[in-house]
Amino acid sequence: MFMVQMNMDLDAVSKLLESRLSGNIDGYYIVNEDEAIIASTAMNHENQVMPDIVGSPLAMDDHQGFLELTIDHTPYMLTYVKLEPLNWHVLHLVPARELLKENKVIPQIIMVTVIITFFVCAGMAYLFSRHIILPIRKLSRLKSRVEAYDKLFGIRGSSPSH
């Protein structure tokens, strides 16, 4: 049996993990093959195992992936990636509501886009009307006046001879 000993600067690892945080709502963890926490952004979780934090063993079968968890009646999303050849994992645990918070903005963006599009289309229709349709209407009215003038004075239209 071989034993490998590794020395890590846990402060440097924790600082690296903390630099990736999106606030104080999520957490990063490095766990070994037994799901024991080696390093984390939550200092009170070190020297614990992940099943104690999340409530059950983690099924991290693939090289990378995600799991949907419920911790204390709150839905969470856990993403993971395997560190080869150690068989360790880097985990990112974030509340699902934080991930979905950005989705609440999408309907507002769509509504603003629809309103802007409506006004742009209305403006284009107005410009089209002013520059294309109005001259055609003026020409049609002028034609009607010429026809009325011809009838009034008995001038009949003549077709050009070929």
Short mmCIF file of N, CA, C and O in Angstrom, two decimals, residues 37-133:
data_model
loop_
_atom_site.label_atom_id
_atom_site.label_comp_id
_atom_site.label_asym_id
_atom_site.label_seq_id
_atom_site.Cartn_x
_atom_site.Cartn_y
_atom_site.Cartn_z
N ILE A 37 -14.38 17.45 4.20
CA ILE A 37 -14.05 18.78 3.70
C ILE A 37 -12.59 19.09 4.01
O ILE A 37 -12.18 19.11 5.17
N ILE A 38 -11.83 19.31 2.95
CA ILE A 38 -10.41 19.64 3.07
C ILE A 38 -10.26 21.16 3.23
O ILE A 38 -9.49 21.63 4.05
N ALA A 39 -10.99 21.91 2.41
CA ALA A 39 -10.95 23.38 2.46
C ALA A 39 -12.31 23.90 2.04
O ALA A 39 -13.02 23.24 1.26
N SER A 40 -12.68 25.06 2.56
CA SER A 40 -13.96 25.66 2.18
C SER A 40 -13.93 27.15 2.44
O SER A 40 -13.06 27.65 3.13
N THR A 41 -14.91 27.83 1.87
CA THR A 41 -15.06 29.26 2.13
C THR A 41 -15.80 29.49 3.44
O THR A 41 -15.76 30.59 3.97
N ALA A 42 -16.44 28.47 3.94
CA ALA A 42 -17.12 28.54 5.24
C ALA A 42 -16.21 27.88 6.27
O ALA A 42 -16.13 26.67 6.36
N MET A 43 -15.51 28.68 7.03
CA MET A 43 -14.50 28.15 7.94
C MET A 43 -15.09 27.20 8.99
O MET A 43 -14.44 26.29 9.44
N ASN A 44 -16.36 27.41 9.34
CA ASN A 44 -16.96 26.54 10.35
C ASN A 44 -17.28 25.15 9.82
O ASN A 44 -17.69 24.28 10.57
N HIS A 45 -17.11 24.92 8.49
CA HIS A 45 -17.41 23.61 7.91
C HIS A 45 -16.17 22.74 7.76
O HIS A 45 -16.29 21.57 7.42
N GLU A 46 -15.00 23.30 7.97
CA GLU A 46 -13.80 22.49 7.81
C GLU A 46 -13.76 21.43 8.91
O GLU A 46 -14.30 21.61 9.98
N ASN A 47 -13.14 20.32 8.60
CA ASN A 47 -13.06 19.16 9.49
C ASN A 47 -14.43 18.51 9.68
O ASN A 47 -14.66 17.85 10.68
N GLN A 48 -15.32 18.70 8.73
CA GLN A 48 -16.62 18.03 8.71
C GLN A 48 -16.71 17.23 7.42
O GLN A 48 -15.83 17.28 6.57
N VAL A 49 -17.79 16.50 7.27
CA VAL A 49 -18.05 15.78 6.02
C VAL A 49 -19.29 16.39 5.36
O VAL A 49 -20.20 16.85 6.05
N MET A 50 -19.30 16.39 4.05
CA MET A 50 -20.40 17.02 3.30
C MET A 50 -21.76 16.41 3.62
O MET A 50 -22.73 17.14 3.72
N PRO A 51 -21.88 15.09 3.79
CA PRO A 51 -23.21 14.55 4.11
C PRO A 51 -23.81 15.15 5.37
O PRO A 51 -25.03 15.28 5.48
N ASP A 52 -22.98 15.56 6.33
CA ASP A 52 -23.52 16.21 7.54
C ASP A 52 -24.08 17.59 7.21
O ASP A 52 -25.03 18.05 7.84
N ILE A 53 -23.52 18.26 6.22
CA ILE A 53 -23.99 19.60 5.86
C ILE A 53 -25.21 19.53 4.97
O ILE A 53 -26.19 20.26 5.18
N VAL A 54 -25.18 18.66 3.96
CA VAL A 54 -26.28 18.60 3.00
C VAL A 54 -27.36 17.60 3.39
O VAL A 54 -28.43 17.58 2.80
N GLY A 55 -27.11 16.77 4.36
CA GLY A 55 -28.13 15.86 4.86
C GLY A 55 -28.12 14.47 4.27
O GLY A 55 -28.89 13.61 4.70
N SER A 56 -27.27 14.21 3.29
CA SER A 56 -27.19 12.87 2.70
C SER A 56 -25.89 12.74 1.92
O SER A 56 -25.27 13.75 1.57
N PRO A 57 -25.46 11.50 1.65
CA PRO A 57 -24.27 11.32 0.81
C PRO A 57 -24.51 11.88 -0.59
O PRO A 57 -25.64 11.90 -1.08
N LEU A 58 -23.46 12.35 -1.20
CA LEU A 58 -23.57 12.95 -2.53
C LEU A 58 -23.31 11.90 -3.61
O LEU A 58 -22.38 11.11 -3.50
N ALA A 59 -24.14 11.90 -4.62
CA ALA A 59 -23.99 10.98 -5.75
C ALA A 59 -23.27 11.70 -6.87
O ALA A 59 -23.88 12.19 -7.82
N MET A 60 -21.95 11.78 -6.75
CA MET A 60 -21.14 12.47 -7.76
C MET A 60 -20.47 11.41 -8.64
O MET A 60 -19.29 11.12 -8.48
N ASP A 61 -21.24 10.84 -9.54
CA ASP A 61 -20.76 9.72 -10.35
C ASP A 61 -19.95 10.17 -11.56
O ASP A 61 -19.04 9.48 -11.99
N ASP A 62 -20.28 11.32 -12.13
CA ASP A 62 -19.61 11.80 -13.33
C ASP A 62 -18.38 12.62 -12.97
O ASP A 62 -18.17 12.98 -11.81
N HIS A 63 -17.61 12.97 -14.00
CA HIS A 63 -16.43 13.82 -13.81
C HIS A 63 -16.86 15.21 -13.34
O HIS A 63 -16.17 15.83 -12.53
N GLN A 64 -17.98 15.69 -13.87
CA GLN A 64 -18.54 16.97 -13.43
C GLN A 64 -20.05 16.89 -13.58
O GLN A 64 -20.58 16.08 -14.31
N GLY A 65 -20.75 17.76 -12.86
CA GLY A 65 -22.20 17.74 -12.94
C GLY A 65 -22.82 18.62 -11.88
O GLY A 65 -22.15 19.48 -11.29
N PHE A 66 -24.11 18.39 -11.66
CA PHE A 66 -24.81 19.16 -10.64
C PHE A 66 -25.82 18.27 -9.93
O PHE A 66 -26.25 17.24 -10.47
N LEU A 67 -26.18 18.67 -8.74
CA LEU A 67 -27.19 17.98 -7.94
C LEU A 67 -28.16 19.02 -7.39
O LEU A 67 -27.74 20.12 -7.02
N GLU A 68 -29.42 18.67 -7.33
CA GLU A 68 -30.42 19.52 -6.69
C GLU A 68 -30.63 18.98 -5.28
O GLU A 68 -30.96 17.80 -5.11
N LEU A 69 -30.43 19.82 -4.27
CA LEU A 69 -30.53 19.41 -2.88
C LEU A 69 -31.51 20.29 -2.13
O LEU A 69 -31.78 21.42 -2.54
N THR A 70 -32.00 19.79 -1.01
CA THR A 70 -32.80 20.59 -0.10
C THR A 70 -32.12 20.52 1.26
O THR A 70 -31.94 19.44 1.82
N ILE A 71 -31.74 21.70 1.75
CA ILE A 71 -31.09 21.80 3.05
C ILE A 71 -31.93 22.72 3.92
O ILE A 71 -32.15 23.88 3.55
N ASP A 72 -32.41 22.22 5.04
CA ASP A 72 -33.28 22.99 5.94
C ASP A 72 -34.44 23.61 5.18
O ASP A 72 -34.72 24.81 5.30
N HIS A 73 -35.12 22.82 4.37
CA HIS A 73 -36.31 23.23 3.60
C HIS A 73 -36.00 24.31 2.55
O HIS A 73 -36.90 24.99 2.09
N THR A 74 -34.74 24.47 2.20
CA THR A 74 -34.35 25.45 1.19
C THR A 74 -33.70 24.70 0.03
O THR A 74 -32.76 23.93 0.24
N PRO A 75 -34.20 24.91 -1.20
CA PRO A 75 -33.58 24.24 -2.35
C PRO A 75 -32.22 24.85 -2.68
O PRO A 75 -32.05 26.07 -2.66
N TYR A 76 -31.27 23.99 -2.99
CA TYR A 76 -29.91 24.39 -3.34
C TYR A 76 -29.50 23.69 -4.64
O TYR A 76 -30.03 22.64 -4.97
N MET A 77 -28.54 24.29 -5.32
CA MET A 77 -27.91 23.67 -6.49
C MET A 77 -26.45 23.46 -6.13
O MET A 77 -25.77 24.39 -5.69
N LEU A 78 -25.99 22.24 -6.29
CA LEU A 78 -24.60 21.90 -6.01
C LEU A 78 -23.96 21.48 -7.33
O LEU A 78 -24.41 20.53 -7.96
N THR A 79 -22.96 22.22 -7.76
CA THR A 79 -22.20 21.82 -8.94
C THR A 79 -20.86 21.27 -8.46
O THR A 79 -20.35 21.68 -7.42
N TYR A 80 -20.33 20.33 -9.23
CA TYR A 80 -19.08 19.71 -8.81
C TYR A 80 -18.21 19.39 -10.02
O TYR A 80 -18.69 19.25 -11.13
N VAL A 81 -16.92 19.30 -9.76
CA VAL A 81 -15.96 18.84 -10.75
C VAL A 81 -14.92 18.00 -10.01
O VAL A 81 -14.53 18.32 -8.90
N LYS A 82 -14.52 16.92 -10.64
CA LYS A 82 -13.58 15.99 -10.02
C LYS A 82 -12.15 16.45 -10.30
O LYS A 82 -11.82 16.86 -11.40
N LEU A 83 -11.31 16.38 -9.28
CA LEU A 83 -9.89 16.70 -9.42
C LEU A 83 -9.13 15.39 -9.59
O LEU A 83 -9.06 14.58 -8.67
N GLU A 84 -8.63 15.19 -10.78
CA GLU A 84 -7.86 13.97 -11.06
C GLU A 84 -6.41 14.20 -10.69
O GLU A 84 -5.93 15.31 -10.78
N PRO A 85 -5.64 13.26 -10.31
CA PRO A 85 -5.94 11.86 -10.03
C PRO A 85 -6.29 11.62 -8.56
O PRO A 85 -6.33 10.49 -8.11
N LEU A 86 -6.55 12.71 -7.81
CA LEU A 86 -6.76 12.57 -6.37
C LEU A 86 -8.11 11.96 -5.99
O LEU A 86 -8.31 11.53 -4.87
N ASN A 87 -9.07 12.00 -6.93
CA ASN A 87 -10.43 11.58 -6.65
C ASN A 87 -11.10 12.53 -5.65
O ASN A 87 -11.92 12.11 -4.84
N TRP A 88 -10.67 13.77 -5.64
CA TRP A 88 -11.28 14.82 -4.84
C TRP A 88 -12.26 15.59 -5.73
O TRP A 88 -12.24 15.46 -6.94
N HIS A 89 -13.07 16.41 -5.10
CA HIS A 89 -14.03 17.21 -5.84
C HIS A 89 -14.01 18.66 -5.34
O HIS A 89 -13.80 18.90 -4.15
N VAL A 90 -14.25 19.57 -6.27
CA VAL A 90 -14.51 20.97 -5.92
C VAL A 90 -16.01 21.15 -6.08
O VAL A 90 -16.59 20.85 -7.13
N LEU A 91 -16.64 21.61 -5.00
CA LEU A 91 -18.10 21.78 -4.98
C LEU A 91 -18.45 23.25 -4.85
O LEU A 91 -17.77 24.01 -4.16
N HIS A 92 -19.54 23.64 -5.51
CA HIS A 92 -20.07 24.99 -5.38
C HIS A 92 -21.53 24.85 -4.98
O HIS A 92 -22.33 24.30 -5.72
N LEU A 93 -21.87 25.33 -3.81
CA LEU A 93 -23.22 25.20 -3.26
C LEU A 93 -23.86 26.58 -3.22
O LEU A 93 -23.33 27.50 -2.59
N VAL A 94 -25.01 26.73 -3.90
CA VAL A 94 -25.68 28.04 -3.97
C VAL A 94 -27.20 27.82 -3.86
O VAL A 94 -27.72 26.85 -4.41
N PRO A 95 -27.90 28.70 -3.12
CA PRO A 95 -29.36 28.58 -3.05
C PRO A 95 -29.99 28.74 -4.43
O PRO A 95 -29.59 29.61 -5.21
N ALA A 96 -30.98 27.92 -4.73
CA ALA A 96 -31.64 27.97 -6.04
C ALA A 96 -32.29 29.31 -6.29
O ALA A 96 -32.30 29.81 -7.41
N ARG A 97 -32.81 29.96 -5.25
CA ARG A 97 -33.47 31.26 -5.45
C ARG A 97 -32.50 32.30 -5.98
O ARG A 97 -32.87 33.20 -6.72
N GLU A 98 -31.23 32.18 -5.62
CA GLU A 98 -30.23 33.12 -6.13
C GLU A 98 -29.97 32.89 -7.61
O GLU A 98 -29.73 33.83 -8.36
N LEU A 99 -30.01 31.63 -8.02
CA LEU A 99 -29.82 31.33 -9.44
C LEU A 99 -31.02 31.81 -10.25
O LEU A 99 -30.86 32.27 -11.38
N LEU A 100 -32.20 31.71 -9.68
CA LEU A 100 -33.42 32.08 -10.40
C LEU A 100 -33.73 33.57 -10.31
O LEU A 100 -34.58 34.06 -11.03
N LYS A 101 -33.03 34.29 -9.43
CA LYS A 101 -33.30 35.72 -9.25
C LYS A 101 -33.10 36.47 -10.56
O LYS A 101 -33.87 37.35 -10.89
N GLU A 102 -32.09 36.10 -11.33
CA GLU A 102 -31.84 36.77 -12.60
C GLU A 102 -32.95 36.49 -13.60
O GLU A 102 -33.22 37.30 -14.47
N ASN A 103 -33.63 35.34 -13.49
CA ASN A 103 -34.71 35.01 -14.41
C ASN A 103 -35.92 35.91 -14.21
O ASN A 103 -36.74 36.04 -15.10
N LYS A 104 -36.06 36.54 -13.06
CA LYS A 104 -37.17 37.45 -12.81
C LYS A 104 -37.03 38.72 -13.64
O LYS A 104 -38.01 39.40 -13.90
N VAL A 105 -35.84 39.04 -14.06
CA VAL A 105 -35.60 40.25 -14.84
C VAL A 105 -36.01 40.03 -16.30
O VAL A 105 -36.40 40.98 -16.98
N ILE A 106 -35.97 38.80 -16.77
CA ILE A 106 -36.24 38.52 -18.18
C ILE A 106 -37.63 38.99 -18.61
O ILE A 106 -37.75 39.64 -19.65
N PRO A 107 -38.73 38.71 -17.88
CA PRO A 107 -40.03 39.24 -18.31
C PRO A 107 -40.06 40.76 -18.38
O PRO A 107 -40.70 41.33 -19.28
N GLN A 108 -39.36 41.42 -17.49
CA GLN A 108 -39.32 42.89 -17.54
C GLN A 108 -38.58 43.35 -18.80
O GLN A 108 -39.02 44.30 -19.45
N ILE A 109 -37.50 42.70 -19.12
CA ILE A 109 -36.76 43.05 -20.33
C ILE A 109 -37.62 42.82 -21.57
O ILE A 109 -37.65 43.65 -22.49
N ILE A 110 -38.36 41.72 -21.58
CA ILE A 110 -39.24 41.42 -22.71
C ILE A 110 -40.31 42.50 -22.84
O ILE A 110 -40.60 42.98 -23.94
N MET A 111 -40.92 42.91 -21.73
CA MET A 111 -41.96 43.92 -21.77
C MET A 111 -41.42 45.26 -22.28
O MET A 111 -42.06 45.91 -23.11
N VAL A 112 -40.28 45.66 -21.80
CA VAL A 112 -39.68 46.92 -22.27
C VAL A 112 -39.37 46.82 -23.76
O VAL A 112 -39.61 47.76 -24.52
N THR A 113 -38.86 45.67 -24.20
CA THR A 113 -38.56 45.47 -25.61
C THR A 113 -39.82 45.55 -26.46
O THR A 113 -39.81 46.16 -27.54
N VAL A 114 -40.92 44.96 -26.00
CA VAL A 114 -42.19 45.02 -26.73
C VAL A 114 -42.67 46.46 -26.84
O VAL A 114 -43.11 46.90 -27.91
N ILE A 115 -42.59 47.20 -25.75
CA ILE A 115 -43.05 48.60 -25.77
C ILE A 115 -42.19 49.43 -26.72
O ILE A 115 -42.72 50.21 -27.53
N ILE A 116 -40.89 49.28 -26.64
CA ILE A 116 -40.00 50.02 -27.54
C ILE A 116 -40.28 49.64 -28.99
O ILE A 116 -40.36 50.51 -29.87
N THR A 117 -40.46 48.35 -29.25
CA THR A 117 -40.75 47.89 -30.61
C THR A 117 -42.06 48.48 -31.11
O THR A 117 -42.16 48.89 -32.27
N PHE A 118 -43.08 48.55 -30.25
CA PHE A 118 -44.37 49.14 -30.64
C PHE A 118 -44.18 50.58 -31.08
O PHE A 118 -44.68 51.00 -32.12
N PHE A 119 -43.46 51.36 -30.27
CA PHE A 119 -43.27 52.77 -30.61
C PHE A 119 -42.41 52.96 -31.86
O PHE A 119 -42.67 53.86 -32.67
N VAL A 120 -41.42 52.10 -32.04
CA VAL A 120 -40.61 52.18 -33.26
C VAL A 120 -41.47 51.86 -34.48
O VAL A 120 -41.40 52.56 -35.51
N CYS A 121 -42.30 50.82 -34.38
CA CYS A 121 -43.18 50.46 -35.50
C CYS A 121 -44.20 51.56 -35.77
O CYS A 121 -44.48 51.87 -36.94
N ALA A 122 -44.76 52.14 -34.71
CA ALA A 122 -45.72 53.24 -34.89
C ALA A 122 -45.04 54.42 -35.57
O ALA A 122 -45.61 55.06 -36.47
N GLY A 123 -43.83 54.74 -35.16
CA GLY A 123 -43.08 55.83 -35.79
C GLY A 123 -42.78 55.54 -37.25
O GLY A 123 -42.92 56.43 -38.11
N MET A 124 -42.40 54.32 -37.54
CA MET A 124 -42.13 53.94 -38.93
C MET A 124 -43.41 54.01 -39.77
O MET A 124 -43.38 54.46 -40.92
N ALA A 125 -44.53 53.58 -39.21
CA ALA A 125 -45.81 53.65 -39.93
C ALA A 125 -46.19 55.10 -40.20
O ALA A 125 -46.66 55.44 -41.29
N TYR A 126 -45.96 55.97 -39.24
CA TYR A 126 -46.25 57.38 -39.42
C TYR A 126 -45.38 57.96 -40.53
O TYR A 126 -45.87 58.67 -41.42
N LEU A 127 -44.07 57.67 -40.49
CA LEU A 127 -43.17 58.17 -41.54
C LEU A 127 -43.54 57.61 -42.90
O LEU A 127 -43.52 58.33 -43.91
N PHE A 128 -43.89 56.34 -42.95
CA PHE A 128 -44.32 55.72 -44.20
C PHE A 128 -45.55 56.44 -44.73
O PHE A 128 -45.65 56.76 -45.90
N SER A 129 -46.49 56.71 -43.83
CA SER A 129 -47.72 57.40 -44.21
C SER A 129 -47.42 58.79 -44.74
O SER A 129 -47.98 59.22 -45.75
N ARG A 130 -46.57 59.51 -44.07
CA ARG A 130 -46.27 60.90 -44.46
C ARG A 130 -45.52 60.96 -45.79
O ARG A 130 -45.74 61.86 -46.58
N HIS A 131 -44.62 60.07 -46.05
CA HIS A 131 -43.75 60.18 -47.21
C HIS A 131 -44.17 59.34 -48.41
O HIS A 131 -43.69 59.57 -49.51
N ILE A 132 -45.03 58.38 -48.22
CA ILE A 132 -45.43 57.51 -49.33
C ILE A 132 -46.93 57.65 -49.62
O ILE A 132 -47.33 57.97 -50.73
N ILE A 133 -47.73 57.41 -48.61
CA ILE A 133 -49.18 57.36 -48.82
C ILE A 133 -49.77 58.74 -49.07
O ILE A 133 -50.62 58.91 -49.95
#
